[in-house]
Structures are given as structure tokens and as C-alpha cells.
mmCIF file of C-alpha atoms and ligand atoms in Angstrom:
data_model
loop_
_atom_site.group_PDB
_atom_site.id
_atom_site.type_symbol
_atom_site.label_atom_id
_atom_site.label_comp_id
_atom_site.label_asym_id
_atom_site.label_seq_id
_atom_site.Cartn_x
_atom_site.Cartn_y
_atom_site.Cartn_z
ATOM 1 C CA UNK A 23 -0.224 3.267 -17.233
ATOM 2 C CA UNK A 24 -2.181 3.969 -13.972
ATOM 3 C CA UNK A 25 -2.034 2.544 -10.827
ATOM 4 C CA UNK A 26 -3.920 3.293 -7.781
ATOM 5 C CA UNK A 27 -1.518 4.840 -4.898
ATOM 6 C CA UNK A 28 -2.266 5.666 -1.206
ATOM 7 C CA UNK A 29 0.170 8.032 0.226
ATOM 8 C CA UNK A 30 0.488 8.550 3.838
ATOM 9 C CA UNK A 31 2.785 11.626 5.437
ATOM 10 C CA UNK A 32 3.117 15.287 5.937
ATOM 11 C CA UNK A 33 1.716 18.042 4.099
ATOM 12 C CA UNK A 34 3.633 21.632 4.838
ATOM 13 C CA UNK A 35 3.460 25.083 3.424
ATOM 14 C CA UNK A 36 7.044 26.194 2.035
ATOM 15 C CA UNK A 37 8.469 29.484 3.034
ATOM 16 C CA UNK A 38 11.286 29.947 0.730
ATOM 17 C CA UNK A 39 14.159 32.647 0.473
ATOM 18 C CA UNK A 40 16.688 32.082 -2.347
ATOM 19 C CA UNK A 41 19.828 33.450 -1.040
ATOM 20 C CA UNK A 42 23.663 33.720 -2.167
ATOM 21 C CA UNK A 43 24.745 31.303 0.606
ATOM 22 C CA UNK A 44 22.910 29.305 3.613
ATOM 23 C CA UNK A 45 23.212 30.818 7.169
ATOM 24 C CA UNK A 46 25.541 29.353 9.659
ATOM 25 C CA UNK A 47 24.613 29.786 13.112
ATOM 26 C CA UNK A 48 24.279 33.118 14.390
ATOM 27 C CA UNK A 49 24.622 34.381 10.730
ATOM 28 C CA UNK A 50 21.882 36.520 8.498
ATOM 29 C CA UNK A 51 21.951 36.052 4.776
ATOM 30 C CA UNK A 52 19.879 38.289 2.606
ATOM 31 C CA UNK A 53 17.668 37.004 -0.189
ATOM 32 C CA UNK A 54 14.760 38.602 -2.527
ATOM 33 C CA UNK A 55 11.012 38.099 -2.245
ATOM 34 C CA UNK A 56 9.758 35.631 -0.091
ATOM 35 C CA UNK A 57 8.357 32.674 -2.188
ATOM 36 C CA UNK A 58 5.451 30.294 -1.026
ATOM 37 C CA UNK A 59 5.201 26.809 -2.414
ATOM 38 C CA UNK A 60 3.100 23.523 -1.506
ATOM 39 C CA UNK A 61 5.739 21.044 0.640
ATOM 40 C CA UNK A 62 6.149 18.317 2.943
ATOM 41 C CA UNK A 63 7.734 15.019 1.994
ATOM 42 C CA UNK A 64 4.122 13.325 2.134
ATOM 43 C CA UNK A 65 2.375 16.008 -0.209
ATOM 44 C CA UNK A 66 5.200 16.316 -2.671
ATOM 45 C CA UNK A 67 5.464 12.666 -3.126
ATOM 46 C CA UNK A 68 1.689 12.643 -3.817
ATOM 47 C CA UNK A 69 2.108 15.538 -6.403
ATOM 48 C CA UNK A 70 4.878 13.507 -8.418
ATOM 49 C CA UNK A 71 2.741 10.380 -8.110
ATOM 50 C CA UNK A 72 0.129 12.302 -9.280
ATOM 51 C CA UNK A 73 1.920 13.739 -12.270
ATOM 52 C CA UNK A 74 3.536 10.579 -13.328
ATOM 53 C CA UNK A 75 0.159 8.989 -13.666
ATOM 54 C CA UNK A 76 -1.108 7.438 -10.957
ATOM 55 C CA UNK A 77 -4.551 7.683 -9.297
ATOM 56 C CA UNK A 78 -3.621 8.952 -5.798
ATOM 57 C CA UNK A 79 -5.251 9.470 -2.425
ATOM 58 C CA UNK A 80 -3.451 11.253 0.425
ATOM 59 C CA UNK A 81 -3.547 10.857 4.109
ATOM 60 C CA UNK A 82 -2.519 13.176 6.137
ATOM 61 C CA UNK A 83 -3.512 16.109 8.459
ATOM 62 C CA UNK A 84 -3.756 19.975 8.093
ATOM 63 C CA UNK A 85 -5.210 22.859 10.849
ATOM 64 C CA UNK A 86 -8.059 24.783 10.362
ATOM 65 C CA UNK A 87 -6.599 27.892 8.741
ATOM 66 C CA UNK A 88 -5.941 29.864 5.443
ATOM 67 C CA UNK A 89 -2.642 27.688 4.789
ATOM 68 C CA UNK A 90 -4.417 24.367 5.160
ATOM 69 C CA UNK A 91 -7.042 25.717 2.650
ATOM 70 C CA UNK A 92 -4.247 26.343 0.367
ATOM 71 C CA UNK A 93 -2.438 23.267 0.711
ATOM 72 C CA UNK A 94 -5.193 21.204 0.042
ATOM 73 C CA UNK A 95 -6.265 23.033 -3.196
ATOM 74 C CA UNK A 96 -2.777 22.852 -4.386
ATOM 75 C CA UNK A 97 -3.086 18.973 -3.744
ATOM 76 C CA UNK A 98 -6.739 18.866 -5.434
ATOM 77 C CA UNK A 99 -5.062 21.005 -8.575
ATOM 78 C CA UNK A 100 -2.935 17.685 -9.190
ATOM 79 C CA UNK A 101 -6.301 15.458 -8.994
ATOM 80 C CA UNK A 102 -5.512 14.105 -5.183
ATOM 81 C CA UNK A 103 -8.252 12.944 -3.823
ATOM 82 C CA UNK A 104 -7.799 14.470 -0.356
ATOM 83 C CA UNK A 105 -10.874 13.321 1.447
ATOM 84 C CA UNK A 106 -8.825 11.440 3.629
ATOM 85 C CA UNK A 107 -6.886 14.739 4.982
ATOM 86 C CA UNK A 108 -8.089 15.294 8.725
ATOM 87 C CA UNK A 109 -8.727 18.771 9.794
ATOM 88 C CA UNK A 110 -6.983 19.553 13.241
ATOM 89 C CA UNK A 111 -8.871 22.507 14.747
ATOM 90 C CA UNK A 112 -6.152 22.529 17.575
ATOM 91 C CA UNK A 113 -3.130 22.774 15.351
ATOM 92 C CA UNK A 114 -1.765 24.966 12.452
ATOM 93 C CA UNK A 115 -0.825 23.616 9.287
ATOM 94 C CA UNK A 116 2.662 22.634 9.102
ATOM 95 C CA UNK A 117 5.178 25.136 7.735
ATOM 96 C CA UNK A 118 8.718 24.581 6.334
ATOM 97 C CA UNK A 119 11.255 27.458 6.439
ATOM 98 C CA UNK A 120 13.618 27.177 3.894
ATOM 99 C CA UNK A 121 16.779 28.852 2.415
ATOM 100 C CA UNK A 122 17.988 27.642 -1.018
ATOM 101 C CA UNK A 123 21.305 28.893 -1.737
ATOM 102 C CA UNK A 124 22.850 29.426 -5.623
ATOM 103 C CA UNK A 125 23.845 25.972 -6.270
ATOM 104 C CA UNK A 126 20.253 24.625 -5.095
ATOM 105 C CA UNK A 127 21.181 23.384 -1.706
ATOM 106 C CA UNK A 128 18.909 23.723 1.207
ATOM 107 C CA UNK A 129 18.676 24.296 4.617
ATOM 108 C CA UNK A 130 15.014 23.299 6.045
ATOM 109 C CA UNK A 131 13.175 23.762 9.505
ATOM 110 C CA UNK A 132 9.624 22.328 9.947
ATOM 111 C CA UNK A 133 7.263 23.331 12.355
ATOM 112 C CA UNK A 134 5.260 20.101 12.165
ATOM 113 C CA UNK A 135 1.597 21.420 13.411
ATOM 114 C CA UNK A 136 -1.063 18.948 12.425
ATOM 115 C CA UNK A 137 1.118 16.412 11.303
ATOM 116 C CA UNK A 138 2.400 16.139 14.644
ATOM 117 C CA UNK A 139 -1.459 15.349 15.533
ATOM 118 C CA UNK A 140 -2.082 12.463 12.904
ATOM 119 C CA UNK A 141 -3.120 9.223 15.148
ATOM 120 C CA UNK A 142 -3.554 5.812 14.383
ATOM 121 C CA UNK A 143 -7.051 6.521 14.369
ATOM 122 C CA UNK A 144 -6.881 8.828 11.308
ATOM 123 C CA UNK A 145 -4.960 6.014 9.549
ATOM 124 C CA UNK A 146 -7.865 3.607 10.370
ATOM 125 C CA UNK A 147 -10.362 5.378 9.283
ATOM 126 C CA UNK A 148 -8.557 6.106 5.701
ATOM 127 C CA UNK A 149 -7.553 2.586 5.094
ATOM 128 C CA UNK A 150 -11.347 1.565 5.895
ATOM 129 C CA UNK A 151 -12.600 3.778 3.229
ATOM 130 C CA UNK A 152 -9.615 2.443 0.987
ATOM 131 C CA UNK A 153 -10.395 -1.242 1.441
ATOM 132 C CA UNK A 154 -9.693 -3.043 -1.745
ATOM 133 C CA UNK A 155 -8.580 0.104 -3.481
ATOM 134 C CA UNK A 156 -4.814 0.593 -3.403
ATOM 135 C CA UNK A 157 -1.977 -1.120 -5.603
ATOM 136 C CA UNK A 158 0.504 0.389 -3.328
ATOM 137 C CA UNK A 159 1.024 2.669 -0.037
ATOM 138 C CA UNK A 160 3.666 5.039 0.263
ATOM 139 C CA UNK A 161 4.195 6.027 3.895
ATOM 140 C CA UNK A 162 6.805 8.765 5.361
ATOM 141 C CA UNK A 163 7.750 9.686 8.552
ATOM 142 C CA UNK A 164 7.625 13.605 9.099
ATOM 143 C CA UNK A 165 4.304 12.514 11.051
ATOM 144 C CA UNK A 166 3.862 10.774 14.522
ATOM 145 C CA UNK A 167 5.825 7.689 14.749
ATOM 146 C CA UNK A 168 2.631 5.844 16.259
ATOM 147 C CA UNK A 169 0.841 6.468 13.300
ATOM 148 C CA UNK A 170 3.769 5.360 10.972
ATOM 149 C CA UNK A 171 4.099 1.879 12.634
ATOM 150 C CA UNK A 172 0.153 1.613 12.518
ATOM 151 C CA UNK A 173 0.178 2.482 8.682
ATOM 152 C CA UNK A 174 2.778 0.173 7.867
ATOM 153 C CA UNK A 175 1.484 -2.806 9.931
ATOM 154 C CA UNK A 176 -2.077 -1.862 8.826
ATOM 155 C CA UNK A 177 -1.054 -1.785 5.079
ATOM 156 C CA UNK A 178 0.544 -5.317 5.413
ATOM 157 C CA UNK A 179 -1.997 -6.705 7.369
ATOM 158 C CA UNK A 180 -4.170 -5.946 4.121
ATOM 159 C CA UNK A 181 -1.419 -7.422 1.943
ATOM 160 C CA UNK A 182 -0.927 -3.752 0.212
ATOM 161 C CA UNK A 183 2.586 -3.303 -1.401
ATOM 162 C CA UNK A 184 4.382 -0.930 1.056
ATOM 163 C CA UNK A 185 7.169 1.594 0.653
ATOM 164 C CA UNK A 186 8.316 3.220 3.602
ATOM 165 C CA UNK A 187 10.450 6.648 3.533
ATOM 166 C CA UNK A 188 12.234 6.906 6.537
ATOM 167 C CA UNK A 189 12.772 10.507 6.314
ATOM 168 C CA UNK A 190 13.600 10.812 9.242
ATOM 169 C CA UNK A 191 14.331 7.748 10.547
ATOM 170 C CA UNK A 192 13.644 8.264 14.316
ATOM 171 C CA UNK A 193 13.862 5.600 16.910
ATOM 172 C CA UNK A 194 10.211 5.479 16.941
ATOM 173 C CA UNK A 195 9.783 3.827 13.548
ATOM 174 C CA UNK A 196 11.843 0.587 14.784
ATOM 175 C CA UNK A 197 8.908 -1.425 14.947
ATOM 176 C CA UNK A 198 7.596 -0.720 11.154
ATOM 177 C CA UNK A 199 11.201 -2.043 9.924
ATOM 178 C CA UNK A 200 10.188 -5.490 10.922
ATOM 179 C CA UNK A 201 6.963 -5.553 8.605
ATOM 180 C CA UNK A 202 9.318 -5.470 5.621
ATOM 181 C CA UNK A 203 8.515 -2.358 3.887
ATOM 182 C CA UNK A 204 10.423 -1.594 1.062
ATOM 183 C CA UNK A 205 12.793 1.302 2.281
ATOM 184 C CA UNK A 206 14.035 4.529 0.498
ATOM 185 C CA UNK A 207 16.289 6.006 2.703
ATOM 186 C CA UNK A 208 19.036 8.616 1.563
ATOM 187 C CA UNK A 209 22.637 8.215 2.773
ATOM 188 C CA UNK A 210 22.307 9.498 6.450
ATOM 189 C CA UNK A 211 18.931 7.757 6.935
ATOM 190 C CA UNK A 212 20.409 4.431 5.894
ATOM 191 C CA UNK A 213 23.057 4.372 8.425
ATOM 192 C CA UNK A 214 20.501 5.612 10.999
ATOM 193 C CA UNK A 215 18.072 2.480 9.739
ATOM 194 C CA UNK A 216 21.141 0.275 9.927
ATOM 195 C CA UNK A 217 22.011 1.227 13.396
ATOM 196 C CA UNK A 218 18.199 0.888 14.649
ATOM 197 C CA UNK A 219 18.376 -2.380 13.405
ATOM 198 C CA UNK A 220 21.649 -3.433 15.580
ATOM 199 C CA UNK A 221 24.271 -2.302 13.036
ATOM 200 C CA UNK A 222 27.569 -0.490 14.406
ATOM 201 C CA UNK A 223 29.922 1.598 12.449
ATOM 202 C CA UNK A 224 29.700 3.448 9.423
ATOM 203 C CA UNK A 225 29.663 1.028 6.489
ATOM 204 C CA UNK A 226 29.945 1.984 2.863
ATOM 205 C CA UNK A 227 26.509 2.441 1.398
ATOM 206 C CA UNK A 228 26.212 -0.998 -0.161
ATOM 207 C CA UNK A 229 27.130 -2.900 2.648
ATOM 208 C CA UNK A 230 24.857 -1.169 4.915
ATOM 209 C CA UNK A 231 21.883 -1.703 2.454
ATOM 210 C CA UNK A 232 23.006 -5.297 2.185
ATOM 211 C CA UNK A 233 23.038 -5.748 6.009
ATOM 212 C CA UNK A 234 19.532 -3.534 6.245
ATOM 213 C CA UNK A 235 18.064 -5.583 3.473
ATOM 214 C CA UNK A 236 19.185 -8.819 5.242
ATOM 215 C CA UNK A 237 17.673 -7.781 8.232
ATOM 216 C CA UNK A 238 14.048 -6.825 6.738
ATOM 217 C CA UNK A 239 13.927 -9.383 4.030
ATOM 218 C CA UNK A 240 12.803 -6.630 1.529
ATOM 219 C CA UNK A 241 14.518 -4.215 -1.017
ATOM 220 C CA UNK A 242 16.393 -0.686 0.088
ATOM 221 C CA UNK A 243 16.616 1.878 -2.607
ATOM 222 C CA UNK A 244 19.151 4.289 -1.405
ATOM 223 C CA UNK A 245 18.858 7.883 -2.823
ATOM 224 C CA UNK A 246 22.487 9.246 -3.161
ATOM 225 C CA UNK A 247 21.743 12.838 -4.690
ATOM 226 C CA UNK A 248 23.690 13.704 -8.012
ATOM 227 C CA UNK A 249 24.950 10.209 -8.148
ATOM 228 C CA UNK A 250 21.597 8.767 -8.409
ATOM 229 C CA UNK A 251 20.535 5.677 -6.120
ATOM 230 C CA UNK A 252 21.612 1.989 -5.164
ATOM 231 C CA UNK A 253 19.001 -0.530 -5.222
ATOM 232 C CA UNK A 254 19.487 -3.726 -2.890
ATOM 233 C CA UNK A 255 16.926 -6.207 -3.642
ATOM 234 C CA UNK A 256 15.627 -8.412 -1.147
ATOM 235 C CA UNK A 257 18.431 -10.911 -1.740
ATOM 236 C CA UNK A 258 21.364 -8.415 -1.608
ATOM 237 C CA UNK A 259 21.888 -8.060 -5.153
ATOM 238 C CA UNK A 260 22.834 -4.192 -5.643
ATOM 239 C CA UNK A 261 22.522 -2.019 -8.871
ATOM 240 C CA UNK A 262 23.500 1.531 -8.955
ATOM 241 C CA UNK A 263 21.334 3.825 -11.317
ATOM 242 C CA UNK A 264 23.322 7.305 -12.352
ATOM 243 C CA UNK A 265 21.118 10.279 -12.410
ATOM 244 C CA UNK A 266 20.932 12.122 -15.628
ATOM 245 C CA UNK A 267 22.513 15.916 -15.477
ATOM 246 C CA UNK A 268 20.063 18.329 -14.853
ATOM 247 C CA UNK A 269 20.096 21.210 -17.036
ATOM 248 C CA UNK A 270 20.236 23.870 -14.385
ATOM 249 C CA UNK A 271 20.296 22.835 -10.553
ATOM 250 C CA UNK A 272 18.109 25.914 -9.143
ATOM 251 C CA UNK A 273 16.383 23.957 -6.429
ATOM 252 C CA UNK A 274 17.085 20.397 -5.356
ATOM 253 C CA UNK A 275 14.304 20.813 -2.464
ATOM 254 C CA UNK A 276 11.907 17.536 -3.088
ATOM 255 C CA UNK A 277 13.865 15.904 -5.469
ATOM 256 C CA UNK A 278 13.919 12.788 -3.023
ATOM 257 C CA UNK A 279 10.178 13.280 -2.475
ATOM 258 C CA UNK A 280 9.821 12.975 -6.156
ATOM 259 C CA UNK A 281 11.826 10.016 -6.498
ATOM 260 C CA UNK A 282 9.525 8.369 -3.788
ATOM 261 C CA UNK A 283 6.519 9.504 -5.456
ATOM 262 C CA UNK A 284 7.254 8.228 -8.803
ATOM 263 C CA UNK A 285 8.621 5.148 -7.644
ATOM 264 C CA UNK A 286 5.751 4.048 -5.809
ATOM 265 C CA UNK A 287 3.596 5.053 -8.463
ATOM 266 C CA UNK A 288 5.429 2.929 -10.951
ATOM 267 C CA UNK A 289 5.226 0.063 -8.397
ATOM 268 C CA UNK A 290 1.824 0.448 -8.147
ATOM 269 C CA UNK A 291 1.192 0.306 -12.083
ATOM 270 C CA UNK A 292 2.780 -2.973 -11.872
ATOM 271 C CA UNK A 293 6.657 -2.258 -12.889
ATOM 272 C CA UNK A 294 9.061 -4.294 -11.395
ATOM 273 C CA UNK A 295 11.747 -2.958 -8.879
ATOM 274 C CA UNK A 296 14.536 -1.676 -11.282
ATOM 275 C CA UNK A 297 12.306 -0.251 -13.801
ATOM 276 C CA UNK A 298 10.004 1.795 -11.221
ATOM 277 C CA UNK A 299 13.792 2.980 -9.893
ATOM 278 C CA UNK A 300 14.722 4.154 -13.175
ATOM 279 C CA UNK A 301 11.674 6.082 -13.386
ATOM 280 C CA UNK A 302 11.991 7.688 -10.386
ATOM 281 C CA UNK A 303 15.376 8.649 -10.815
ATOM 282 C CA UNK A 304 14.650 10.236 -14.348
ATOM 283 C CA UNK A 305 11.836 12.252 -12.570
ATOM 284 C CA UNK A 306 13.957 13.379 -9.484
ATOM 285 C CA UNK A 307 16.586 14.632 -12.261
ATOM 286 C CA UNK A 308 13.837 17.043 -13.724
ATOM 287 C CA UNK A 309 12.521 18.166 -10.556
ATOM 288 C CA UNK A 310 15.550 20.328 -9.464
ATOM 289 C CA UNK A 311 15.367 22.606 -12.499
ATOM 290 C CA UNK A 312 12.710 24.842 -11.046
ATOM 291 C CA UNK A 313 12.388 26.881 -7.657
ATOM 292 C CA UNK A 314 10.064 25.279 -5.140
ATOM 293 C CA UNK A 315 9.629 21.298 -4.429
ATOM 294 C CA UNK A 316 6.870 20.667 -7.001
ATOM 295 C CA UNK A 317 7.179 23.295 -9.930
ATOM 296 C CA UNK A 318 9.010 21.449 -12.187
ATOM 297 C CA UNK A 319 7.733 17.826 -10.929
ATOM 298 C CA UNK A 320 7.813 16.210 -14.544
ATOM 299 C CA UNK A 321 4.432 14.644 -15.789
ATOM 300 C CA UNK A 322 4.419 11.178 -17.601
ATOM 301 C CA UNK A 323 5.423 12.026 -21.139
ATOM 302 C CA UNK A 324 8.277 14.113 -19.846
ATOM 303 C CA UNK A 325 9.885 11.065 -17.728
ATOM 304 C CA UNK A 326 9.385 8.767 -20.395
ATOM 305 C CA UNK A 327 11.429 11.104 -22.828
ATOM 306 C CA UNK A 328 13.910 11.512 -20.261
ATOM 307 C CA UNK A 329 14.441 7.406 -19.945
ATOM 308 C CA UNK A 330 16.753 5.759 -22.621
ATOM 309 C CA UNK A 331 15.481 3.143 -24.774
ATOM 310 C CA UNK A 332 17.309 0.713 -22.554
ATOM 311 C CA UNK A 333 15.511 2.279 -19.428
ATOM 312 C CA UNK A 334 12.150 1.795 -20.892
ATOM 313 C CA UNK A 335 12.801 -1.906 -21.469
ATOM 314 C CA UNK A 336 13.053 -1.761 -25.366
ATOM 315 C CA UNK A 337 16.176 -3.207 -27.518
HETATM 316 O O1 RIB B 27 11.798 17.158 1.246
HETATM 317 C C1 RIB B 27 11.516 18.367 0.922
HETATM 318 C C2 RIB B 27 10.138 18.964 2.047
HETATM 319 O O2 RIB B 27 10.736 18.865 3.491
HETATM 320 C C3 RIB B 27 9.793 20.561 2.311
HETATM 321 O O3 RIB B 27 8.793 20.331 0.717
HETATM 322 C C4 RIB B 27 9.506 20.595 3.589
HETATM 323 O O4 RIB B 27 8.278 21.004 3.491
HETATM 324 C C5 RIB B 27 10.015 19.331 4.308
HETATM 325 O O5 RIB B 27 9.265 18.739 4.593
HETATM 326 NA NA1 NA B 28 12.573 22.049 -7.510
#
């Protein structure tokens, strides 16, 4: 099962300290050795998609530095086409400072670097080369809002199925919501999107998802961590998909990105909304079992083993 997926988003190098607890304001926590992992929501989703069986092209930017060379090598190792990654001589490769606690929870600060230098022109160049190629486009918002808005509009104009991961859901992406992309917010981002679309108060997840779908006319898939996901289709019909229990929760960094990558890859391969969502949930549950965002992202056979026969659409 192979689909062609274009991923537009950020790529970072993650600098990770595993510590017993997360630091509070003004507090110092002490862990062991500094770990370096590939990161960035776009890069992570691209890797998850490729491992799940998709042909993947990544559209993003790195600096002209050693971290950038390493970041591209990591993507290439997963057979991702990085031809469309711009090298920004004036910027540094994006980096994330991450602390992971004993329960696998994290705290992240990102230095956006080259990701903040991606322009609509970069998107145009990549999309021109991709003409006639993608089955689906996954766009995440850790890059400039102008590039996000442009990418969603151009993908829609090309008739490409478009998934927008609004992480973060900054005011600058409001215009993109009008193009009816499939949205994949987490709980907090759902409320941000709801408010960007004029909603008030803090309704429960189901209500907010239905309100957003009614405004955009497109599905909304809300990632709820250990609780799994809520799928709300374009007509407001909601389905909860619980997450499989992870054997050991070591590091939840990138679990949402894993969901996004595998979900979009499965849509690209022609699966329906719920089947693609189930596959994404199964992959995300497996992704938390090792340190680093990408280390335990599963390949297709492991995802398929984790799905129940009913999930696979078998009697
Ligand atoms: O979603 C996890 C990612 O967020 C990390 O890899 C980090 O780079 C930040 O972008
Ligand atoms: Na992990």
C-alpha cells in the first residue's frame, strides 16, 4: 500500500536531557548524557509516513551548517526525497531544547532558525516540481504563517487532498482554515482553532470539533494523547478511537507527529478517514516506547500487527 505524500513543515535537531522531573521556573534539573535526535514536526511526520509505506518528499529549510547536513542525512536514511529543502545561508538549522521526565512527558523550547525563513516562493518551487505527483499534502505550522497559508491555498488550487496540523494554531494561519483542509489539532490547538473561527468559551472536545467542522466543511481529527483520538467528519459525526496501551512509555515526544504522518500517508494510499485514523493511532502508540521522536516510529508490518482484525477491515 503506497501513496505519495508531500510534507511541508519544520525540521529541527532535538537536544534532549532525560531528567527525573521537568524543571519549574528558575529551577535546575539534572539528567545524564545529552542526546541528539532528529526532530521538528514536519520532519518527524515525514519519517513516520515513510516508515509506514509512503513515498515522501519533504519541503522545508535548514541552515548551511553541520546540524543541517545531519538533519538532511537523517531524512535521507528513511528514503525521504529532500530535493525541495532550501538551504538558508543566513539562518541556523532549527533546534529544539527538550527535557523528558520519568513518565515520558516533555517540555520543549524551539529555536526556529531556518524554519522561520521559509517563503511562499520556496513552496512554489517545490509545488511546481510536484505537479501531478502527490496523493496528499501534509502541512504543519512550525514554519512562517505566510508559507502555511500559501501552501494550503496552492495545494487546494491543485486539487490535492490537504491535511493541516495546526501546531501551533497561531492567528496567522486563520486564512488557511477557509480552504477546508482536514485539521489535526490536539486538545489545546482545537480550542485555538475554534476561537480563530469566532467561537467563544471553552466547550468540550466533541462540541468544539463539531463547531470547527461546521465552519470549515472538512473533517477535524483531535489527538488526545493516551486517550486516543476523536474523529469528526465533515458532517459533524464523531467517532472515538482509543489508543492501544504502550508497553512502556519512555518518551512521548513526536507521538502526535507520528499520528499525522501515518494518517496522511494512509489517506494518500487511498484509505478512508477512519481507517487512516486507526492506523495513525496504532503507530503513535508504538512511537512512545523509545527515547527520541523518531527512534521507535514503526514500519508498516509493526503497525499492521498492532491493528485488530476489525481495524484492518476484516471480519
Ligand atoms: O512534536 C515534537 C517536535 O516538536 C520535536 O521534535 C521538536 O523538534 C519540536 O519541533
Ligand atoms: Na519516542
